[in-house]
Short mmCIF file of C-alpha atoms in Angstrom, two decimals:
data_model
loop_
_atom_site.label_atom_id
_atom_site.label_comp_id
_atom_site.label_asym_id
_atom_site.label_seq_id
_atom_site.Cartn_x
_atom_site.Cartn_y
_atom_site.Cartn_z
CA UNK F 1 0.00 0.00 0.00
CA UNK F 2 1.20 3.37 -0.81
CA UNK F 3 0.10 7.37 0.40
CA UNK F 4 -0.51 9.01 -3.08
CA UNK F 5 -1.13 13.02 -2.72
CA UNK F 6 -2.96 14.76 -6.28
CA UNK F 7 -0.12 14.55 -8.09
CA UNK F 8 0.67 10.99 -7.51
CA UNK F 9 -2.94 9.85 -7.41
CA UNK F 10 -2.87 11.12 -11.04
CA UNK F 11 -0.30 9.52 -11.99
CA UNK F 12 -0.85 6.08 -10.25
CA UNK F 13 -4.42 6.29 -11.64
CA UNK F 14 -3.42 6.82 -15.29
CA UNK F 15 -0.49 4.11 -14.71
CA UNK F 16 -3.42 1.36 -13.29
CA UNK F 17 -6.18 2.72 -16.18
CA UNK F 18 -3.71 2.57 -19.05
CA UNK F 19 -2.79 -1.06 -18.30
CA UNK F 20 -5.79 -2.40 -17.79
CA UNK F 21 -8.94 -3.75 -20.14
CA UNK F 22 -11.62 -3.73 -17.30
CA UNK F 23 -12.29 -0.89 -14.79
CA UNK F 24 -14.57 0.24 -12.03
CA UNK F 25 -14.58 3.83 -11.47
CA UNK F 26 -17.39 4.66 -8.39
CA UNK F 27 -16.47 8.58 -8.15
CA UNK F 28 -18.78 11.17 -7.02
CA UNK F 29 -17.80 14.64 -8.81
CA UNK F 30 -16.76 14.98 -12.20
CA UNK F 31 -15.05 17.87 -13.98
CA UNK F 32 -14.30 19.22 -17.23
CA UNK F 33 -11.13 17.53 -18.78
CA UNK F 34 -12.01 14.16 -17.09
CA UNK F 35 -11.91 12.19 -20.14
CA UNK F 36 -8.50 12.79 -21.43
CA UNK F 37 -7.28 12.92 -17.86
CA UNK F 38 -8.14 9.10 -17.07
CA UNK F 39 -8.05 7.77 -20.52
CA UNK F 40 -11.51 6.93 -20.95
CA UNK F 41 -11.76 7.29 -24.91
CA UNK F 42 -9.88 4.23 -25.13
CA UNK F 43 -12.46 2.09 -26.77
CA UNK F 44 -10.63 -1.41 -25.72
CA UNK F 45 -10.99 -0.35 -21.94
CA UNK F 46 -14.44 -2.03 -20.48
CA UNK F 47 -15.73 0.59 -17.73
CA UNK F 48 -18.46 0.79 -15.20
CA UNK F 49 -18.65 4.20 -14.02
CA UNK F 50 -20.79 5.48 -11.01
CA UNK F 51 -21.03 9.60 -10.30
CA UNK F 52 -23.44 11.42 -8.07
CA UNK F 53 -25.35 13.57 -10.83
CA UNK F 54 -27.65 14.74 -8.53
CA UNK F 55 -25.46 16.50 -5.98
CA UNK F 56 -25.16 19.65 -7.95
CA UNK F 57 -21.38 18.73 -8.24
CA UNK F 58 -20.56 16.74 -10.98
CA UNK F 59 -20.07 18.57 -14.27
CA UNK F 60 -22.87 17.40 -16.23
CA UNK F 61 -21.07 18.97 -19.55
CA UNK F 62 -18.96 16.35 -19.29
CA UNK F 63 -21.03 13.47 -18.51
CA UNK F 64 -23.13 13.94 -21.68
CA UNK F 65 -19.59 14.35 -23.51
CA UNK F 66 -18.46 10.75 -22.03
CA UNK F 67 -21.86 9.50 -22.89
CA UNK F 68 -21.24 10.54 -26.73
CA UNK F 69 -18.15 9.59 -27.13
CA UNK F 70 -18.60 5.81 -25.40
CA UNK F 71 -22.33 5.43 -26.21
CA UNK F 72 -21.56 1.44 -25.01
CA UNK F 73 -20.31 2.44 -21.56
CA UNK F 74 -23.73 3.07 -19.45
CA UNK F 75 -22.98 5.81 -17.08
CA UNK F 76 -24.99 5.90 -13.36
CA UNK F 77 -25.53 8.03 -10.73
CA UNK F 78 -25.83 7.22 -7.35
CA UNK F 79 -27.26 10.39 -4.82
CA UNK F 80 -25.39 9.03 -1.92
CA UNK F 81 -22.41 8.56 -3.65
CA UNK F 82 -19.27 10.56 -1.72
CA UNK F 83 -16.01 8.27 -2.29
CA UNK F 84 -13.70 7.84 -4.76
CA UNK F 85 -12.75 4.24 -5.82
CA UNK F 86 -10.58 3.91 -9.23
CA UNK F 87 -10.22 -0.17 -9.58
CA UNK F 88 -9.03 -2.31 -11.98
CA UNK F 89 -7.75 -6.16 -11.54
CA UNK F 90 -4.86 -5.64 -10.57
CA UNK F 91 -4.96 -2.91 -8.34
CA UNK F 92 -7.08 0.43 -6.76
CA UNK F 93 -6.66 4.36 -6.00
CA UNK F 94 -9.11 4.59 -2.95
CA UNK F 95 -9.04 8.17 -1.18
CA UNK F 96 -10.33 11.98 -1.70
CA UNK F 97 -9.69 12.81 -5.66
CA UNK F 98 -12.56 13.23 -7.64
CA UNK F 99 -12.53 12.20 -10.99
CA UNK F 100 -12.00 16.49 -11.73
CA UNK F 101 -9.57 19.31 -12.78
CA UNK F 102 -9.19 20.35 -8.74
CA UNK F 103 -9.17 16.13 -7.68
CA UNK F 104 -6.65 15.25 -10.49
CA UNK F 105 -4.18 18.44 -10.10
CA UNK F 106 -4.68 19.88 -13.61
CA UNK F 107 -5.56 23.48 -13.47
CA UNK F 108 -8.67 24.62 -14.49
CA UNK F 109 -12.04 25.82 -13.18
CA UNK F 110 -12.05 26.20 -9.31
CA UNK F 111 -8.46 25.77 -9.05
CA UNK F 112 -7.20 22.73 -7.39
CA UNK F 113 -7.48 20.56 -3.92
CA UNK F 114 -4.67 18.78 -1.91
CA UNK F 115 -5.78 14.82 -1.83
CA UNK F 116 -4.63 12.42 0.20
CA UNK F 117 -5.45 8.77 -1.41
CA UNK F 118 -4.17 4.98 -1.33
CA UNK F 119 -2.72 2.54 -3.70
CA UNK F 120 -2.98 -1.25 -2.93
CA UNK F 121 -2.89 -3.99 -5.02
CA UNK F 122 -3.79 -6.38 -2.46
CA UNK F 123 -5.90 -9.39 -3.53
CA UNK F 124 -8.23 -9.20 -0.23
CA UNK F 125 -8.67 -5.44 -0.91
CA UNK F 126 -9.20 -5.48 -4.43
CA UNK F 127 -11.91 -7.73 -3.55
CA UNK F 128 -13.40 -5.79 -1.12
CA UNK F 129 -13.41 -2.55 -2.92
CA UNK F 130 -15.14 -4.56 -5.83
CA UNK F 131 -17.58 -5.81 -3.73
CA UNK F 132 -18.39 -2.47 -2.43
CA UNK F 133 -18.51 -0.85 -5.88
CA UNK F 134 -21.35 -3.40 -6.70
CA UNK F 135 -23.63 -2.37 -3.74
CA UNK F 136 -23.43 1.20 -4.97
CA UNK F 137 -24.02 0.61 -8.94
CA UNK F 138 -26.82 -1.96 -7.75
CA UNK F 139 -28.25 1.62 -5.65
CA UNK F 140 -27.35 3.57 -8.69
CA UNK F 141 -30.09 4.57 -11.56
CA UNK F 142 -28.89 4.90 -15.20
CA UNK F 143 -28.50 8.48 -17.01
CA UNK F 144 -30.44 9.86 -19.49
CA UNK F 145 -30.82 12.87 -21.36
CA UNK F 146 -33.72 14.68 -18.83
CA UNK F 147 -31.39 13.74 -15.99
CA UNK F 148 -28.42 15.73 -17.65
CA UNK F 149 -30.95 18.22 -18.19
CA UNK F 150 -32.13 19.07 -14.88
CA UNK F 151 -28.52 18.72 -13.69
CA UNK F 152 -27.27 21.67 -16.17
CA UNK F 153 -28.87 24.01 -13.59
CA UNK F 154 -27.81 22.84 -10.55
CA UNK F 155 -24.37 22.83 -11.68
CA UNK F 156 -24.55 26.32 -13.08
CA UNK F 157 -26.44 28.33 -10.07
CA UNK F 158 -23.11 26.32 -7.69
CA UNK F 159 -20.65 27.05 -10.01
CA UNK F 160 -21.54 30.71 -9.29
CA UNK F 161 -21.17 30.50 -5.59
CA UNK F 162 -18.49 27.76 -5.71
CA UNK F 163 -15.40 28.45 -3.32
CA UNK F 164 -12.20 29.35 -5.48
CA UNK F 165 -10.31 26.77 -4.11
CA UNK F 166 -7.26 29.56 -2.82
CA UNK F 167 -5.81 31.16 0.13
CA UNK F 168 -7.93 33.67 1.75
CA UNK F 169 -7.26 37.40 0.37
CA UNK F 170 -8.58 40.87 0.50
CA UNK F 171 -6.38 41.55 -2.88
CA UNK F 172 -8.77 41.69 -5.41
CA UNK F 173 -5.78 41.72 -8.19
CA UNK F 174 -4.22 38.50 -6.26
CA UNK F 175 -7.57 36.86 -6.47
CA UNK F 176 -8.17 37.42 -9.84
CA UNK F 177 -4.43 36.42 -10.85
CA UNK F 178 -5.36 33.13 -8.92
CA UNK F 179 -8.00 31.71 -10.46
CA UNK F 180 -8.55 34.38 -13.82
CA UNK F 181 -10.92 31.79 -15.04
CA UNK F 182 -13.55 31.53 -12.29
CA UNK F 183 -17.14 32.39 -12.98
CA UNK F 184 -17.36 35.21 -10.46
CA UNK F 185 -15.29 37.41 -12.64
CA UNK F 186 -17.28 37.90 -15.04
CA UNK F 187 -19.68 39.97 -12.14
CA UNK F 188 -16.95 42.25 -11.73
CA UNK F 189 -15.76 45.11 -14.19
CA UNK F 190 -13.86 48.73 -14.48
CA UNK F 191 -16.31 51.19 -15.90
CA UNK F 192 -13.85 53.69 -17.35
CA UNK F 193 -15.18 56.73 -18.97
CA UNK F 194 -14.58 60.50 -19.33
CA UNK F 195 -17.83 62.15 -19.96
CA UNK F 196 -20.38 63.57 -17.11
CA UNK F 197 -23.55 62.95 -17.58
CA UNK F 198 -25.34 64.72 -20.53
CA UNK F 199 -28.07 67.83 -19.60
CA UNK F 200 -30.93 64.92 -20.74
CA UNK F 201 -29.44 62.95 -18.15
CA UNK F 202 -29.19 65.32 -15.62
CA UNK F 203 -33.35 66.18 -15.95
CA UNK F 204 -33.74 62.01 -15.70
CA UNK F 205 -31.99 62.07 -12.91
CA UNK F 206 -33.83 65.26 -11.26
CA UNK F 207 -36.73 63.97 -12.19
CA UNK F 208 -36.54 59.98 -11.06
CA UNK F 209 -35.25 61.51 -7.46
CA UNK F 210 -38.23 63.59 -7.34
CA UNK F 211 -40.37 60.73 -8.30
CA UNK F 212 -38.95 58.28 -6.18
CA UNK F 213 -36.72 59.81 -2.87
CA UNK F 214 -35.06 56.44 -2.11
CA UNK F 215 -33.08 56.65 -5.31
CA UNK F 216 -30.68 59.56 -3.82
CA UNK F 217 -29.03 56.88 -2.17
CA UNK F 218 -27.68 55.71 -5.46
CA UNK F 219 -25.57 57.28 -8.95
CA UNK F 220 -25.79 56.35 -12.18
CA UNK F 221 -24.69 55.26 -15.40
CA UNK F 222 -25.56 56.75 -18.35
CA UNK F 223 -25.58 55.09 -21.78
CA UNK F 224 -23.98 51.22 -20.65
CA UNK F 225 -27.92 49.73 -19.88
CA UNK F 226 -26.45 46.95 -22.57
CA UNK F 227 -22.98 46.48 -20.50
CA UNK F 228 -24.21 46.67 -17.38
CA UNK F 229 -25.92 43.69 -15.54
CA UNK F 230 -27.98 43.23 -12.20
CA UNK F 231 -25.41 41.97 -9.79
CA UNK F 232 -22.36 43.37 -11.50
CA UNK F 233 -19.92 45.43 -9.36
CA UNK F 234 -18.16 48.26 -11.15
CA UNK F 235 -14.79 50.25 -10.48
CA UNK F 236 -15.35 53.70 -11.67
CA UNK F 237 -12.17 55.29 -13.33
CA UNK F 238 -12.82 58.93 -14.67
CA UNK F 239 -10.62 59.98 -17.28
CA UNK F 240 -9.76 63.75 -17.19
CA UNK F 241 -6.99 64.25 -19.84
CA UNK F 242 -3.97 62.93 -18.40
CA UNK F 243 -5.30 62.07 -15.55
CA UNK F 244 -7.45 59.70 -14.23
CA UNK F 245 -9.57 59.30 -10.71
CA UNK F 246 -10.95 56.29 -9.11
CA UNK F 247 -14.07 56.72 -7.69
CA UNK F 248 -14.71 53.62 -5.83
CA UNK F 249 -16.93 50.70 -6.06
CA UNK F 250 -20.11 50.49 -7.14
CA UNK F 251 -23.06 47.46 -6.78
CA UNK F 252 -25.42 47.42 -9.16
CA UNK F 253 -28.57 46.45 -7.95
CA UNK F 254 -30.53 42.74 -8.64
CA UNK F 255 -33.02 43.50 -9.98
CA UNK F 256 -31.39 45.81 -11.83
CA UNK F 257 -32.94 49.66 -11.29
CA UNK F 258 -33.31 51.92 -14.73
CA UNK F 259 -34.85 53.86 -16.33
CA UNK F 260 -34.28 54.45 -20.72
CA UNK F 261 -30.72 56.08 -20.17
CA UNK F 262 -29.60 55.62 -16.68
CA UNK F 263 -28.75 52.67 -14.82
CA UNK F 264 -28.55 53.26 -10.91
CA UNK F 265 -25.89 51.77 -8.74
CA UNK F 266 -25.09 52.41 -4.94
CA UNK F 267 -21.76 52.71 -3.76
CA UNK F 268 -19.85 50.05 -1.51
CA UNK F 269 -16.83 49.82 0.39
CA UNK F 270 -15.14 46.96 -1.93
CA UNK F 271 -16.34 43.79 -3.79
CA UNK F 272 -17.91 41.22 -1.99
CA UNK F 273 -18.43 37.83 -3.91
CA UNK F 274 -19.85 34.33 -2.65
CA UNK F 275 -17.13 32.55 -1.90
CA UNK F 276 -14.33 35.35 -1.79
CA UNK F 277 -15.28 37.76 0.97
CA UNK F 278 -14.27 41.19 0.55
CA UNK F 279 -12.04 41.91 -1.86
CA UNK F 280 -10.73 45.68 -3.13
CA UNK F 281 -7.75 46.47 -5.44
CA UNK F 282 -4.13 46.64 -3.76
CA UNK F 283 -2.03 50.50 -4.40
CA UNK F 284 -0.30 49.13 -6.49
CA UNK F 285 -2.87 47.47 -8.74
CA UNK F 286 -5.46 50.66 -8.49
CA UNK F 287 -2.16 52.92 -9.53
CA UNK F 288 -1.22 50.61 -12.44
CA UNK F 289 -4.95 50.95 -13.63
CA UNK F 290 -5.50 54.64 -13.50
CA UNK F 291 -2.16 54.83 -15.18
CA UNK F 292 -2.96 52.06 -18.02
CA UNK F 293 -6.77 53.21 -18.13
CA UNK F 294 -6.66 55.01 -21.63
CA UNK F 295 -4.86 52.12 -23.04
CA UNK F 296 -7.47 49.56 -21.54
CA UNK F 297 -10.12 51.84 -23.68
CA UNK F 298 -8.23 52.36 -27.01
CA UNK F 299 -7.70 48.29 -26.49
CA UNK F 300 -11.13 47.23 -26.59
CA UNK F 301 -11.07 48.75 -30.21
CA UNK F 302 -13.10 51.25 -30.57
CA UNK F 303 -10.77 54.65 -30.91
CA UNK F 304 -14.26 56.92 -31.84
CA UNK F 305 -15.00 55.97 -28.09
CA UNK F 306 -13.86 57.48 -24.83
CA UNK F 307 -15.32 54.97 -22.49
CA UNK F 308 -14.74 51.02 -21.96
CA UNK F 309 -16.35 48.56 -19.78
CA UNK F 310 -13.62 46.07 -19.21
CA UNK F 311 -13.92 42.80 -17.53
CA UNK F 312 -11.79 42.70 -14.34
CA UNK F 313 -9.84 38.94 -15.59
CA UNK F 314 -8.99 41.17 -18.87
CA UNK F 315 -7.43 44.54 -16.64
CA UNK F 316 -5.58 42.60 -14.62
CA UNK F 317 -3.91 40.46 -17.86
CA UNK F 318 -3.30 43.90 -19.53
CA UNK F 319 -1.80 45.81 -16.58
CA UNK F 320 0.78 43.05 -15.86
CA UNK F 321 1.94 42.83 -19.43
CA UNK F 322 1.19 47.00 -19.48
CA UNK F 323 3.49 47.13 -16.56
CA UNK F 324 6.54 45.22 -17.98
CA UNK F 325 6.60 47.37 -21.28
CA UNK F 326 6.47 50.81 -19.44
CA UNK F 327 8.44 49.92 -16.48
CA UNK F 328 11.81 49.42 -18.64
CA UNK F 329 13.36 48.26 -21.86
CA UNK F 330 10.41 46.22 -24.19
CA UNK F 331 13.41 44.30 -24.92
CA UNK F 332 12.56 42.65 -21.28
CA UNK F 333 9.29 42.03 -21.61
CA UNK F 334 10.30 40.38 -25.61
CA UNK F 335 12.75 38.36 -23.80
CA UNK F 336 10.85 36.84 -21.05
CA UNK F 337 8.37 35.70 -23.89
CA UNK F 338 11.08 34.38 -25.67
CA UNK F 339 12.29 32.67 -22.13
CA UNK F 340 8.28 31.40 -22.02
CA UNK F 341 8.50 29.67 -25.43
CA UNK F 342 11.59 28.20 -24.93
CA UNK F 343 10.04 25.82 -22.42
CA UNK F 344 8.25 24.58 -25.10
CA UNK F 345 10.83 23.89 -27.11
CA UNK F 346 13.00 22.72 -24.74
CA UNK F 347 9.67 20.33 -23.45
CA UNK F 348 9.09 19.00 -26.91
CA UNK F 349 12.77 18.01 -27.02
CA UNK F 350 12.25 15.47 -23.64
CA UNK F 351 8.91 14.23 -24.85
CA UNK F 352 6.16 16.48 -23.54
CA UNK F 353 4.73 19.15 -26.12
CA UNK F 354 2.57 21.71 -24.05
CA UNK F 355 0.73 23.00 -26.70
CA UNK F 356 -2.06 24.58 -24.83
CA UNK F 357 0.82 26.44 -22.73
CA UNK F 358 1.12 28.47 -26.22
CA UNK F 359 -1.78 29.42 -26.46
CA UNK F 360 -2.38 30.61 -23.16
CA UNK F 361 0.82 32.96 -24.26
CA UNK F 362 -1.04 33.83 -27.56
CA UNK F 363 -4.17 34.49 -25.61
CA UNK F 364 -3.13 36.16 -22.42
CA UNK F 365 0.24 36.95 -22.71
CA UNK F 366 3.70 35.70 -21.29
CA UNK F 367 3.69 37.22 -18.13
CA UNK F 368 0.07 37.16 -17.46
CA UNK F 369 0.15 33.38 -18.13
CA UNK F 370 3.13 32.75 -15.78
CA UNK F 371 2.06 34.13 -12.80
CA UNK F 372 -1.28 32.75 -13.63
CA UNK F 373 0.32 29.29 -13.65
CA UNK F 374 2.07 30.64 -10.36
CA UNK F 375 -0.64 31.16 -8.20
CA UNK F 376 -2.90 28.56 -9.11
CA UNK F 377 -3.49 26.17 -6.13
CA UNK F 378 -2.66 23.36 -7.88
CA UNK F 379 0.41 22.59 -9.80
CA UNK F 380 -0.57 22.44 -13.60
CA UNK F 381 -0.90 19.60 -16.03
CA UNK F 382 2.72 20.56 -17.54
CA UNK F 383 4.48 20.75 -14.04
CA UNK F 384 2.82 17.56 -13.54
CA UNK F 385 4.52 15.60 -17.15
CA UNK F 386 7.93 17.55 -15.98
CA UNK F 387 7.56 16.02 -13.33
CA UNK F 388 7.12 12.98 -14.14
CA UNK F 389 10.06 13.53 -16.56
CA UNK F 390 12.16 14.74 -13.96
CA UNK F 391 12.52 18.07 -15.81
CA UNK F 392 11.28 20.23 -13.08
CA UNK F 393 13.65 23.07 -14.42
CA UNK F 394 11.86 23.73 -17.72
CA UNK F 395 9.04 24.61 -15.53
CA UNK F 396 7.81 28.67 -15.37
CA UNK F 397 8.01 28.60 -11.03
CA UNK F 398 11.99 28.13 -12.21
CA UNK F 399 11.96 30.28 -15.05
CA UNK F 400 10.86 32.69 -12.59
CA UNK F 401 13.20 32.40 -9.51
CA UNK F 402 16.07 32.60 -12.53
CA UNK F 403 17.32 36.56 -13.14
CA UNK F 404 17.14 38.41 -14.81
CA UNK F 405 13.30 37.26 -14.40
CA UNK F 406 13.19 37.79 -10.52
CA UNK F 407 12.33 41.22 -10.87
CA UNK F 408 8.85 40.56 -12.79
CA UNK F 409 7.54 39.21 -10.09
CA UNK F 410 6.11 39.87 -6.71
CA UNK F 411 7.69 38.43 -3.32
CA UNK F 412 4.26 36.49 -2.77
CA UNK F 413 4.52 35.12 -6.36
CA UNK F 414 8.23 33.97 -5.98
CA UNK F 415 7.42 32.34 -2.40
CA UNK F 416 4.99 30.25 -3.97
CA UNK F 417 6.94 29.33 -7.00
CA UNK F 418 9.91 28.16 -4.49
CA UNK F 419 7.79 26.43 -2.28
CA UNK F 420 6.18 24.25 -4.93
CA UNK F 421 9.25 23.86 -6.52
CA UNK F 422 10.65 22.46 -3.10
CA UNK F 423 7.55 20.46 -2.43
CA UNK F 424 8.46 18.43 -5.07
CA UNK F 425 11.55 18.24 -4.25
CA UNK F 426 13.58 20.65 -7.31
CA UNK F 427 16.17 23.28 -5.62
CA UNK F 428 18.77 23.74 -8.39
CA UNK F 429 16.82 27.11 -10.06
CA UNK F 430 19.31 29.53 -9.51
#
């Protein structure tokens, strides 16, 4: 028997999967990237498979995607089902990783868990476990299409709640950088503009206050009914030539409150998200947006236009790489990219070809994309293979403790890109 944490449960579980033709896989919660992850497309690989649908927990995305792709596998769901059991013949993973991006240590969506699991390839337990897979597919009722369906909407209303997965911050920029992908961004954006309101809006105004008293608790937008949502939260940058003024955060109320031009909003200390807390932007990251705010509107592409609702995932990506290009040479910021596709080369050469690591540097940017890769909770899939390869130093935490590179980074981001480094035992980055 042998203590696997993520990373080895991974591993060990593709190791036991790939070898085998017949499988039992009894895991509650399934995520996106599942598939590929265990191997499942193999079509010589028999497979029961037992989830927990119903618990609002299990992506059900991607158990309509296994169901199309391995139409002869019947997949199950079982409402009390809370373990995780990967068995095959000759051996079992028994423990806490879900059959998910967080479970299996591949970044993506929440962000990722630390597991603690079991491998044994003991006869009596191999039995056992089999045994007790039986009792739960014999409790289990087959999927079908209306069970997928009803399950779409669990899974979206908890995704939107869903705990990130992270260390507890107040940095809104640190959260962000953390998990860029998680759904709760997309309720948070910089309203950036540099126009009062016009004299029509001015008599709305005058006149819905009149109307209605309770409304001169709250501003207003003018002109963004389309770009604004009920339930977003906006950080108001006013543009004034050169200059530009932050002017706090605003919540826009759910149901949303407006009238044929304005859209009201009331003004709140921070952000405050299910599943973050409070969050507000650090000095450093509110200076670096007032300072790259013109730029973040002439980059959404429309130069007639003095005003830009940006998503907050897409500032912070832009004010990193903004950052490195204004605070010295571009040279530097041209050679860490070069330093970022390297890896890939250098990967390709040992066996590993980490093809969607380019395109996250085509998409987001170098920088943007390494200290995404940073903070993550979880190691990614790549530092995962170099692992495995034993090629921990074509990985971007050792690009980044290497100078000239030091200096791109924060202290918080090099602490954590040492300390996973060292938890996997790699100390020769220097």
């Amino acid at each position: 028997m042998r203590f696997l944490d993520e990373v080895g449960a991974l591993i060990r579980i593709r190791e036991i999967l790939r070898s085998a033709t017949r499988a039992k896989i009894a895991v509650a919660f399934w995520g996106q990237g599942a598939i590929e992850a265990l191997g499942l497309a193999r079509p010589e690989l028999e497979v029961d498979i037992v989830c927990n649908l119903d618990s609002g927990a299990c992506n059900p995305f991607e158990i309509e995607r296994l169901r199309r792709i391995r139409p002869d596998l019947p997949v199950r769901s079982d409402p009390r089902l809370h373990g995780k059991l990967y068995w095959t013949p000759d051996g079992l993973v028994l423990g806490s990783s879900n059959a998910s991006t967080n479970g299996l240590a591949v970044v993506d969506g929440l962000g990722g868990w630390a597991e603690a699991n079991v491998f044994s390839d003991d006869p009596e337990m191999v039995a056992t476990a089999l045994a007790w897979f039986e009792s739960r597919k014999s409790n289990a009722y087959e999927i079908t299409d209306t069970h997928l369906r009803l399950a779409e909407q669990i899974w979206l209303d908890r995704k939107r709640i869903a705990p990130a997965g992270m260390e507890l911050t107040t940095d809104l920029g640190a959260a962000v950088r953390s998990s860029p992908e998680h759904v709760a961004w997309n309720k948070v954006k910089l309203a950036i503009y540099s126009e009062d309101l016009s004299v029509a809006g001015e008599r709305a105004l005058k006149a819905d206050r009149e109307a209605n008293p309770g409304l001169r608790e709250f501003d207003v937008y003018e002109g963004w009914r389309n770009e604004i949502e009920a339930g977003d939260w906006l950080l108001d940058f006013e543009l004034d030539g050169k200059d530009c003024s932050f002017g706090g955060y605003w919540r826009v109320p759910d149901p949303k409150v407006e009238t044929k031009l304005l859209t009201y909003v009331h003004k709140e200390a921070g952000v405050s998200l299910p599943g973050f807390g409070a969050l507000a932007l650090s000095t450093e990251d509110l200076k670096a947006c007032r300072r790259a705010a013109t730029e973040l509107v002439l980059n959404k592409g429309d130069k007639s236009s003095s005003a830009a609702m940006v998503p907050i995932r897409h500032a912070i990506a832009f004010i990193d790489n903004y950052q490195t290009a204004v605070a010295g040479p571009r040279s530097t910021a041209k050679a860490f990219e070069r330093a970022m596709r390297d890896i890939f080369f250098a990967s390709s050469k040992v066996g590993y070809r980490p093809t969607e690591f380019l395109r996250m540097i085509d998409r987001d940017g170098a920088l943007p994309t390494a200290k995404h890769l940073i903070l993550s909770s979880a190691p990614s899939s790549g530092f995962t293979k170099l692992w495995e390869l034993k090629r921990l130093d074509l990985t971007v935490e050792a690009l980044a403790l290497r100078e000239p590179w030091r200096g791109l980074f924060s202290v918080a981001e090099l602490e954590r890109a040492e300390r996973r480094l060292k938890q996997y035992g790699f100390r020769e980055w220097s």
